[in-house]
């Protein structure tokens, strides 16, 4: 690490530079805007001003995430598009064991809300554009090089522009360029599956229930998509070899196959939206912090969507950064601040990443003994109150060091 040069002292200077303005980076920029620090957000894609900028995914926000968005002042904009999830129903194809969770058991109105990713993105960017006095947007702009010294970092963008920051927060996704520039490795597990996502209308109402059904090929999930009682978002985990055929199939053929996999709980599928495939892998960064740098969201950990936890976990990263920086002194990039963040996030991250990965592997394994174990597991979950309570609590987002914002503070 070198000393700051005279030339660096002439560059635009910030307390925090966030690299990546996806859901996690944008949430962080919104959360830091009122804190009085000078913040820059660098996002490679053009400003997402239109609905077409975001993909078709819906994100199931758990209770903790809803609380965080309320604290950030974003929830009111999301509420009209948020479908409440009042219960969940987890089953395995060809078996009777079922695990059920309800909001009433948790003493809540809803376990969470399913919200179009587009709606979350638009609400966040609208807030960002309102905060232009305190947040500088570099967009579209791609981080190309990063040099650190004793007092901060110099970030170089692809167009040659440079800026200074005391702290760099990498929110640049699973293939993080910041990680690459710093030579930080990651552990990658390729699941050789894609999630095909679409919307579907069903003849029976969803009744606010999120269904997940495990099949030998992978899970299929139907979640309430809108407040309309018959529209669900469908997430169908598909082996890599079958993805192209499922995307190319006619609507009728796709519906027949999806119905056969899901069963009849929601009646017949009668209308289908646009289909999109997302290849699935787990990527865990080897570090949550480096000198003058923190990692959040998918840049820190990218998970299989089977338990709908990736963004929820990333939003707890965001809430923790806000908390840690609130308590920090003038320089937010000193080692004590970075260590504090990494220590607070380690347990939650390890638990959720481990739980998600075990779920994928347990339920995608066709070994006969494991089928019995899965069956027992689902029954135990449904029948053993302490176990059920623990899993439910975790899925609500209250497992590790719960950040204050997630507790409505
Ligand atoms: C099918 C599917 C369903 C899911 N469902 C759920 C769910 O129900 N609940 C849930 O909690 N999670 C869910 N997830 C996970 C969730 O989508 C992700 O965790 C979340 O979107 C990650 O956001 P991010 O901002 O960290 O990363 P990204 O969305 O990858 O954003 C990274 C951003 O960084 C920018 N960038 C990259 N490199 C640079 C650079 N060099 N310079 C500047 N900018 C850069 C990119 O343009 C991008 O905008 C799901 C995922 C999938 C695939």
Coordinates of C-alpha atoms and ligand atoms in Angstrom, one line a residue:
X1 CA 0.0 0.0 0.0
X2 CA 1.4 3.4 -1.0
X3 CA 1.0 7.0 0.4
X4 CA -1.5 9.3 -1.2
X5 CA -0.1 11.2 -4.1
X6 CA -0.6 15.0 -4.7
X7 CA -2.5 14.2 -7.8
X8 CA -5.0 12.0 -5.9
X9 CA -5.8 14.9 -3.7
X10 CA -7.3 16.8 -6.6
X11 CA -9.8 14.1 -7.6
X12 CA -13.5 14.1 -6.6
X13 CA -13.5 12.8 -3.0
X14 CA -16.1 10.7 -1.2
X15 CA -16.5 9.0 2.1
X16 CA -18.0 5.9 0.5
X17 CA -18.0 4.6 -3.1
X18 CA -20.5 1.8 -3.8
X19 CA -19.6 -0.2 -6.9
X20 CA -22.8 -1.8 -8.4
X21 CA -26.3 -0.3 -8.3
X22 CA -28.3 -3.6 -8.5
X23 CA -30.9 -4.2 -5.7
X24 CA -28.3 -4.3 -3.0
X25 CA -26.1 -1.4 -4.0
X26 CA -29.1 0.8 -4.7
X27 CA -30.6 -0.1 -1.3
X28 CA -27.3 0.8 0.4
X29 CA -27.1 4.1 -1.5
X30 CA -30.7 5.0 -0.4
X31 CA -29.9 4.0 3.2
X32 CA -26.7 6.0 3.4
X33 CA -28.1 9.2 1.7
X34 CA -29.5 10.8 5.0
X35 CA -26.4 9.9 7.0
X36 CA -24.4 13.0 6.1
X37 CA -21.6 11.2 4.3
X38 CA -20.5 11.9 0.8
X39 CA -21.6 8.9 -1.2
X40 CA -20.9 7.9 -4.9
X41 CA -22.7 5.0 -6.6
X42 CA -21.1 3.5 -9.7
X43 CA -23.3 1.4 -11.9
X44 CA -22.3 -0.1 -15.2
X45 CA -25.8 -0.4 -16.8
X46 CA -27.6 2.7 -18.1
X47 CA -30.0 4.4 -15.6
X48 CA -33.0 2.0 -15.1
X49 CA -35.7 4.5 -16.0
X50 CA -38.1 2.1 -17.6
X51 CA -39.8 -1.1 -16.6
X52 CA -37.9 -2.9 -19.4
X53 CA -34.6 -2.4 -17.5
X54 CA -35.5 -5.1 -14.9
X55 CA -36.1 -8.8 -15.4
X56 CA -39.3 -10.8 -14.8
X57 CA -38.2 -12.1 -11.4
X58 CA -40.3 -11.6 -8.3
X59 CA -38.5 -11.4 -5.0
X60 CA -40.0 -12.9 -1.9
X61 CA -39.1 -10.4 0.8
X62 CA -39.2 -11.8 4.3
X63 CA -40.5 -9.9 7.4
X64 CA -37.0 -8.6 8.3
X65 CA -36.6 -7.2 4.7
X66 CA -40.0 -5.5 4.8
X67 CA -39.0 -3.8 8.1
X68 CA -35.7 -2.7 6.5
X69 CA -37.4 -1.2 3.5
X70 CA -39.9 0.5 5.8
X71 CA -37.0 2.0 7.7
X72 CA -35.4 3.2 4.5
X73 CA -38.7 4.9 3.4
X74 CA -39.1 2.6 0.4
X75 CA -41.9 0.3 1.6
X76 CA -44.8 2.7 0.9
X77 CA -43.8 2.7 -2.8
X78 CA -43.6 -1.1 -2.9
X79 CA -46.8 -1.9 -0.9
X80 CA -49.2 -1.6 -3.8
X81 CA -47.3 -4.2 -5.8
X82 CA -46.5 -6.5 -2.9
X83 CA -48.5 -9.7 -2.6
X84 CA -48.7 -10.8 1.1
X85 CA -47.5 -14.4 1.8
X86 CA -49.7 -15.5 4.7
X87 CA -48.6 -19.2 4.7
X88 CA -46.2 -21.6 3.1
X89 CA -46.7 -25.2 2.1
X90 CA -43.6 -27.4 1.4
X91 CA -44.0 -30.9 0.0
X92 CA -42.2 -33.6 -1.9
X93 CA -43.6 -35.1 -5.1
X94 CA -44.9 -38.7 -4.5
X95 CA -44.8 -38.4 -0.7
X96 CA -47.3 -37.4 2.0
X97 CA -45.0 -35.4 4.3
X98 CA -45.8 -31.7 4.2
X99 CA -44.4 -28.8 6.2
X100 CA -46.7 -25.8 6.7
X101 CA -45.9 -22.4 8.3
X102 CA -48.4 -19.6 8.8
X103 CA -48.1 -15.9 9.7
X104 CA -50.7 -16.5 12.4
X105 CA -48.3 -18.9 14.2
X106 CA -45.7 -16.2 14.1
X107 CA -48.1 -13.6 15.3
X108 CA -47.7 -11.6 12.1
X109 CA -50.0 -10.4 9.3
X110 CA -47.7 -11.9 6.7
X111 CA -44.6 -14.1 6.6
X112 CA -43.4 -11.8 3.8
X113 CA -44.3 -10.3 0.5
X114 CA -43.6 -11.3 -3.1
X115 CA -42.7 -8.2 -5.1
X116 CA -41.7 -7.8 -8.7
X117 CA -38.0 -7.1 -9.0
X118 CA -38.8 -4.3 -11.4
X119 CA -41.0 -2.6 -8.7
X120 CA -38.1 -2.8 -6.1
X121 CA -35.6 -1.4 -8.7
X122 CA -37.8 1.4 -9.8
X123 CA -38.7 2.5 -6.2
X124 CA -35.0 2.5 -5.2
X125 CA -33.8 4.5 -8.2
X126 CA -36.6 7.0 -7.8
X127 CA -35.4 7.6 -4.3
X128 CA -31.8 7.8 -5.5
X129 CA -32.7 10.4 -8.1
X130 CA -34.3 12.5 -5.3
X131 CA -31.1 12.2 -3.3
X132 CA -28.8 13.6 -6.0
X133 CA -27.7 16.4 -3.6
X134 CA -26.0 13.9 -1.3
X135 CA -25.3 11.0 -3.6
X136 CA -23.3 11.3 -6.8
X137 CA -24.4 8.9 -9.5
X138 CA -21.8 7.6 -11.9
X139 CA -24.1 5.8 -14.4
X140 CA -23.5 4.2 -16.8
X141 CA -19.9 3.8 -15.6
X142 CA -17.8 0.7 -15.1
X143 CA -15.1 0.3 -12.5
X144 CA -11.9 -0.7 -14.2
X145 CA -9.1 -0.3 -11.7
X146 CA -8.7 0.2 -8.0
X147 CA -5.7 1.3 -6.1
X148 CA -5.5 1.5 -2.3
X149 CA -3.3 3.6 0.0
X150 CA -3.1 4.4 3.6
X151 CA -6.0 6.9 3.5
X152 CA -8.4 5.4 1.0
X153 CA -8.7 4.2 -2.6
X154 CA -8.6 5.6 -6.1
X155 CA -11.2 4.2 -8.4
X156 CA -10.7 4.4 -12.1
X157 CA -13.7 4.1 -14.5
X158 CA -13.7 2.7 -18.0
X159 CA -14.0 6.2 -19.5
X160 CA -10.8 7.2 -17.7
X161 CA -12.5 9.3 -15.0
X162 CA -11.1 8.8 -11.5
X163 CA -12.4 9.4 -8.0
X164 CA -11.3 8.9 -4.4
X165 CA -13.1 7.2 -1.6
X166 CA -12.2 6.4 2.0
X167 CA -14.3 3.2 1.8
X168 CA -15.2 1.1 -1.3
X169 CA -18.3 -1.1 -1.0
X170 CA -18.4 -3.9 -3.5
X171 CA -22.0 -4.6 -4.5
X172 CA -21.1 -5.7 -8.0
X173 CA -22.7 -9.1 -8.1
X174 CA -21.5 -12.7 -8.1
X175 CA -18.7 -12.1 -10.7
X176 CA -17.4 -9.1 -8.6
X177 CA -14.9 -7.0 -10.5
X178 CA -13.7 -5.6 -7.2
X179 CA -12.9 -9.1 -5.9
X180 CA -11.0 -9.8 -9.2
X181 CA -9.0 -6.6 -9.0
X182 CA -8.0 -7.3 -5.4
X183 CA -7.1 -10.9 -6.2
X184 CA -9.7 -12.2 -3.7
X185 CA -10.9 -15.7 -4.5
X186 CA -14.3 -17.3 -4.2
X187 CA -15.7 -20.8 -3.6
X188 CA -18.0 -21.7 -6.5
X189 CA -20.5 -24.6 -6.7
X190 CA -22.2 -24.9 -10.1
X191 CA -25.6 -26.6 -9.5
X192 CA -25.9 -27.4 -13.3
X193 CA -29.5 -26.2 -13.1
X194 CA -31.3 -23.1 -14.2
X195 CA -34.4 -21.5 -12.6
X196 CA -37.1 -20.9 -15.2
X197 CA -39.3 -18.0 -14.0
X198 CA -42.6 -16.9 -15.4
X199 CA -46.1 -15.9 -14.3
X200 CA -49.1 -18.3 -14.3
X201 CA -52.8 -17.9 -13.8
X202 CA -54.4 -20.7 -11.9
X203 CA -58.1 -21.8 -11.7
X204 CA -58.0 -22.1 -7.9
X205 CA -57.0 -19.0 -5.8
X206 CA -53.6 -19.1 -4.1
X207 CA -55.1 -17.8 -0.8
X208 CA -51.8 -16.0 0.0
X209 CA -50.0 -19.4 0.2
X210 CA -46.4 -19.9 -1.2
X211 CA -46.0 -23.5 -2.4
X212 CA -42.7 -25.2 -2.8
X213 CA -42.7 -28.8 -4.1
X214 CA -39.5 -30.8 -4.3
X215 CA -39.2 -33.2 -7.3
X216 CA -36.3 -35.5 -8.3
X217 CA -35.3 -32.9 -10.9
X218 CA -35.4 -29.9 -8.5
X219 CA -38.0 -27.8 -6.7
X220 CA -40.9 -26.0 -8.3
X221 CA -42.4 -23.0 -6.4
X222 CA -45.6 -21.0 -6.9
X223 CA -46.0 -17.8 -5.0
X224 CA -48.7 -15.2 -4.9
X225 CA -47.6 -12.7 -7.6
X226 CA -50.1 -9.9 -7.2
X227 CA -53.0 -9.1 -4.9
X228 CA -55.1 -10.8 -7.7
X229 CA -56.1 -14.1 -6.2
X230 CA -55.3 -16.3 -9.2
X231 CA -51.9 -15.0 -10.4
X232 CA -48.7 -16.7 -9.2
X233 CA -45.0 -16.3 -10.0
X234 CA -43.6 -19.7 -10.9
X235 CA -39.9 -20.6 -10.3
X236 CA -39.1 -24.0 -11.8
X237 CA -35.6 -25.4 -11.1
X238 CA -34.6 -27.2 -14.3
X239 CA -31.6 -29.4 -15.0
X240 CA -29.2 -27.6 -17.5
X241 CA -29.8 -30.2 -20.2
X242 CA -33.6 -29.6 -20.2
X243 CA -33.6 -25.8 -20.1
X244 CA -33.5 -25.1 -23.8
X245 CA -36.4 -27.4 -24.5
X246 CA -38.5 -26.0 -21.7
X247 CA -37.9 -22.4 -22.9
X248 CA -38.7 -23.4 -26.5
X249 CA -41.9 -25.5 -25.7
X250 CA -45.3 -24.0 -26.7
X251 CA -47.4 -22.7 -23.8
X252 CA -49.7 -25.7 -23.7
X253 CA -46.8 -28.1 -23.6
X254 CA -45.0 -26.1 -20.9
X255 CA -48.2 -25.9 -18.8
X256 CA -48.8 -29.7 -19.0
X257 CA -45.3 -30.4 -17.8
X258 CA -45.5 -27.8 -15.0
X259 CA -48.9 -29.1 -13.8
X260 CA -47.5 -32.7 -13.8
X261 CA -44.7 -31.5 -11.6
X262 CA -46.6 -29.3 -9.3
X263 CA -49.8 -31.3 -8.8
X264 CA -53.3 -30.0 -8.5
X265 CA -53.3 -27.9 -5.4
X266 CA -54.0 -24.7 -7.4
X267 CA -56.2 -26.4 -10.0
X268 CA -55.3 -26.0 -13.7
X269 CA -52.8 -23.5 -15.1
X270 CA -54.6 -21.4 -17.7
X271 CA -52.3 -18.5 -18.7
X272 CA -48.6 -18.2 -18.9
X273 CA -46.3 -15.1 -18.9
X274 CA -42.9 -14.6 -20.5
X275 CA -40.3 -17.3 -19.6
X276 CA -36.7 -16.5 -18.5
X277 CA -33.9 -18.8 -17.4
X278 CA -31.3 -18.0 -14.7
X279 CA -28.4 -20.4 -14.4
X280 CA -27.8 -21.3 -10.7
X281 CA -24.5 -21.4 -8.8
X282 CA -23.4 -20.7 -5.3
X283 CA -20.5 -18.2 -5.1
X284 CA -19.0 -17.4 -1.7
X285 CA -16.3 -14.7 -1.5
X286 CA -13.2 -15.8 0.4
X287 CA -13.5 -12.5 2.4
X288 CA -16.1 -10.0 3.5
X289 CA -13.6 -7.3 3.9
X290 CA -10.2 -6.2 2.6
X291 CA -8.2 -3.1 3.4
X292 CA -10.5 -0.1 2.6
X293 CA -13.1 -2.5 1.1
X294 CA -16.3 -4.3 2.1
X295 CA -18.4 -6.8 0.2
X296 CA -22.2 -6.9 0.3
X297 CA -25.0 -8.8 -1.5
X298 CA -24.1 -11.2 -4.3
X299 CA -20.5 -9.9 -4.3
X300 CA -20.2 -11.4 -0.9
X301 CA -22.5 -14.5 -1.4
X302 CA -24.7 -15.6 -4.2
X303 CA -27.1 -18.4 -3.4
X304 CA -29.5 -20.8 -5.0
X305 CA -33.0 -19.3 -4.9
X306 CA -34.6 -22.5 -3.4
X307 CA -35.2 -20.8 -0.1
X308 CA -35.7 -17.3 -1.5
X309 CA -32.9 -16.0 0.8
X310 CA -30.3 -14.3 -1.4
X311 CA -31.6 -10.7 -1.5
X312 CA -33.0 -11.0 2.0
X313 CA -29.5 -11.8 3.2
X314 CA -28.0 -9.0 1.1
X315 CA -30.4 -6.5 2.6
X316 CA -29.2 -7.5 6.1
X317 CA -25.7 -6.8 4.8
X318 CA -27.0 -3.4 3.9
X319 CA -28.7 -2.8 7.2
X320 CA -25.5 -3.8 9.0
X321 CA -23.3 -1.5 6.9
X322 CA -25.6 1.4 7.7
X323 CA -25.5 0.6 11.4
X324 CA -21.7 0.2 11.5
X325 CA -21.1 3.4 9.6
X326 CA -23.5 5.3 11.9
X327 CA -21.3 4.4 14.8
X328 CA -18.0 5.0 12.9
X329 CA -15.9 8.2 13.2
X330 CA -14.9 10.5 10.4
X331 CA -13.1 7.8 8.5
X332 CA -15.5 5.0 7.6
X333 CA -12.7 2.9 6.0
X334 CA -10.5 2.2 9.1
X335 CA -9.8 -1.4 10.0
X336 CA -12.0 -1.4 13.2
X337 CA -15.1 -0.6 11.1
X338 CA -14.4 -3.2 8.5
X339 CA -13.7 -5.8 11.2
X340 CA -16.9 -5.0 13.0
X341 CA -18.9 -5.5 9.8
X342 CA -17.2 -8.8 8.9
X343 CA -17.7 -10.1 12.4
X344 CA -21.4 -9.2 12.5
X345 CA -22.2 -10.7 9.2
X346 CA -20.2 -14.0 9.5
X347 CA -22.8 -16.1 11.4
X348 CA -25.9 -15.1 9.5
X349 CA -24.1 -15.6 6.2
X350 CA -22.7 -19.0 7.1
X351 CA -26.1 -20.3 8.4
X352 CA -28.2 -19.1 5.5
X353 CA -25.7 -20.2 2.8
X354 CA -25.3 -23.6 4.5
X355 CA -29.0 -24.2 5.0
X356 CA -29.7 -23.2 1.3
X357 CA -27.0 -25.5 -0.1
X358 CA -28.1 -28.4 2.1
X359 CA -31.6 -28.0 1.0
X360 CA -30.7 -28.1 -2.7
X361 CA -28.4 -31.1 -2.3
X362 CA -30.7 -33.1 0.1
X363 CA -33.7 -32.7 -2.2
X364 CA -31.9 -33.3 -5.5
X365 CA -30.4 -36.6 -4.4
X366 CA -32.2 -39.7 -5.6
X367 CA -30.5 -42.1 -3.1
X368 CA -33.4 -44.2 -1.6
X369 CA -32.3 -43.7 2.0
X370 CA -32.3 -40.0 1.6
X371 CA -35.9 -40.1 0.4
X372 CA -37.0 -41.5 3.8
X373 CA -34.9 -38.9 5.5
X374 CA -36.5 -36.1 3.6
X375 CA -40.0 -37.5 4.3
X376 CA -39.1 -37.6 8.1
X377 CA -37.6 -34.2 7.9
X378 CA -40.8 -32.6 6.5
X379 CA -43.0 -34.5 9.0
X380 CA -40.7 -33.4 11.9
X381 CA -40.8 -29.8 10.6
X382 CA -44.5 -29.9 10.7
X383 CA -44.9 -31.7 14.0
X384 CA -42.0 -30.5 16.2
X385 CA -42.8 -27.0 17.5
X386 CA -39.2 -26.0 18.5
X387 CA -37.7 -27.1 15.2
X388 CA -40.5 -25.4 13.3
X389 CA -40.1 -22.2 15.3
X390 CA -36.4 -22.2 14.6
X391 CA -36.8 -22.6 10.9
X392 CA -39.6 -20.1 10.7
X393 CA -37.6 -17.6 12.7
X394 CA -34.7 -18.0 10.3
X395 CA -36.8 -17.6 7.2
X396 CA -38.4 -14.5 8.6
X397 CA -34.8 -13.1 8.7
X398 CA -34.1 -13.2 12.4
X399 CA -31.3 -15.8 12.8
X400 CA -27.9 -14.3 13.3
X401 CA -27.0 -10.9 14.5
X402 CA -30.2 -9.2 13.4
X403 CA -29.5 -5.6 12.4
X404 CA -31.5 -2.9 14.2
X405 CA -33.3 -1.8 11.1
X406 CA -34.7 -5.3 10.6
X407 CA -36.2 -5.1 14.1
X408 CA -38.2 -2.0 13.1
X409 CA -35.6 0.2 14.9
Ligands
LIG1 C1 -34.5 -17.0 -10.2 C2 -34.2 -16.2 -9.0 C3 -35.1 -16.0 -8.0 C4 -34.7 -15.3 -6.8 N1 -35.7 -15.1 -5.9 C5 -35.3 -14.5 -4.7 C6 -36.3 -14.3 -3.7 O1 -37.4 -14.6 -3.8 N2 -35.8 -13.7 -2.5 C7 -34.5 -13.3 -2.3 O2 -34.2 -12.8 -1.2 N3 -33.6 -13.5 -3.3 C8 -34.0 -14.0 -4.5 N4 -33.0 -14.2 -5.5 C9 -31.7 -13.6 -5.3 C10 -31.6 -12.1 -5.7 O3 -32.1 -11.9 -7.0 C11 -30.2 -11.6 -5.6 O4 -29.6 -12.0 -4.3 C12 -30.1 -10.1 -5.7 O5 -30.7 -9.7 -6.9 C13 -28.6 -9.7 -5.8 O6 -28.5 -8.3 -6.0 P1 -27.0 -7.6 -6.0 O7 -27.4 -6.2 -6.1 O8 -26.2 -8.1 -4.9 O9 -26.3 -8.2 -7.3 P2 -26.7 -7.9 -8.8 O10 -28.1 -7.9 -9.1 O11 -25.8 -8.9 -9.6 O12 -26.2 -6.5 -9.1 C14 -24.8 -6.2 -9.4 C15 -24.7 -4.8 -10.1 O13 -23.4 -4.4 -10.2 C16 -23.2 -3.8 -11.5 N5 -21.8 -4.0 -11.8 C17 -21.1 -5.2 -12.0 N6 -19.8 -4.9 -12.3 C18 -19.6 -3.6 -12.3 C19 -18.5 -2.7 -12.5 N7 -17.3 -3.2 -12.8 N8 -18.7 -1.4 -12.4 C20 -20.0 -0.9 -12.1 N9 -21.0 -1.7 -11.9 C21 -20.9 -3.0 -12.0 C22 -24.1 -4.6 -12.4 O14 -24.4 -3.9 -13.6 C23 -25.3 -4.9 -11.5 O15 -26.3 -3.9 -11.6 C24 -33.4 -14.9 -6.6 C25 -32.4 -15.1 -7.6 C26 -32.8 -15.8 -8.8 C27 -31.7 -16.1 -9.8

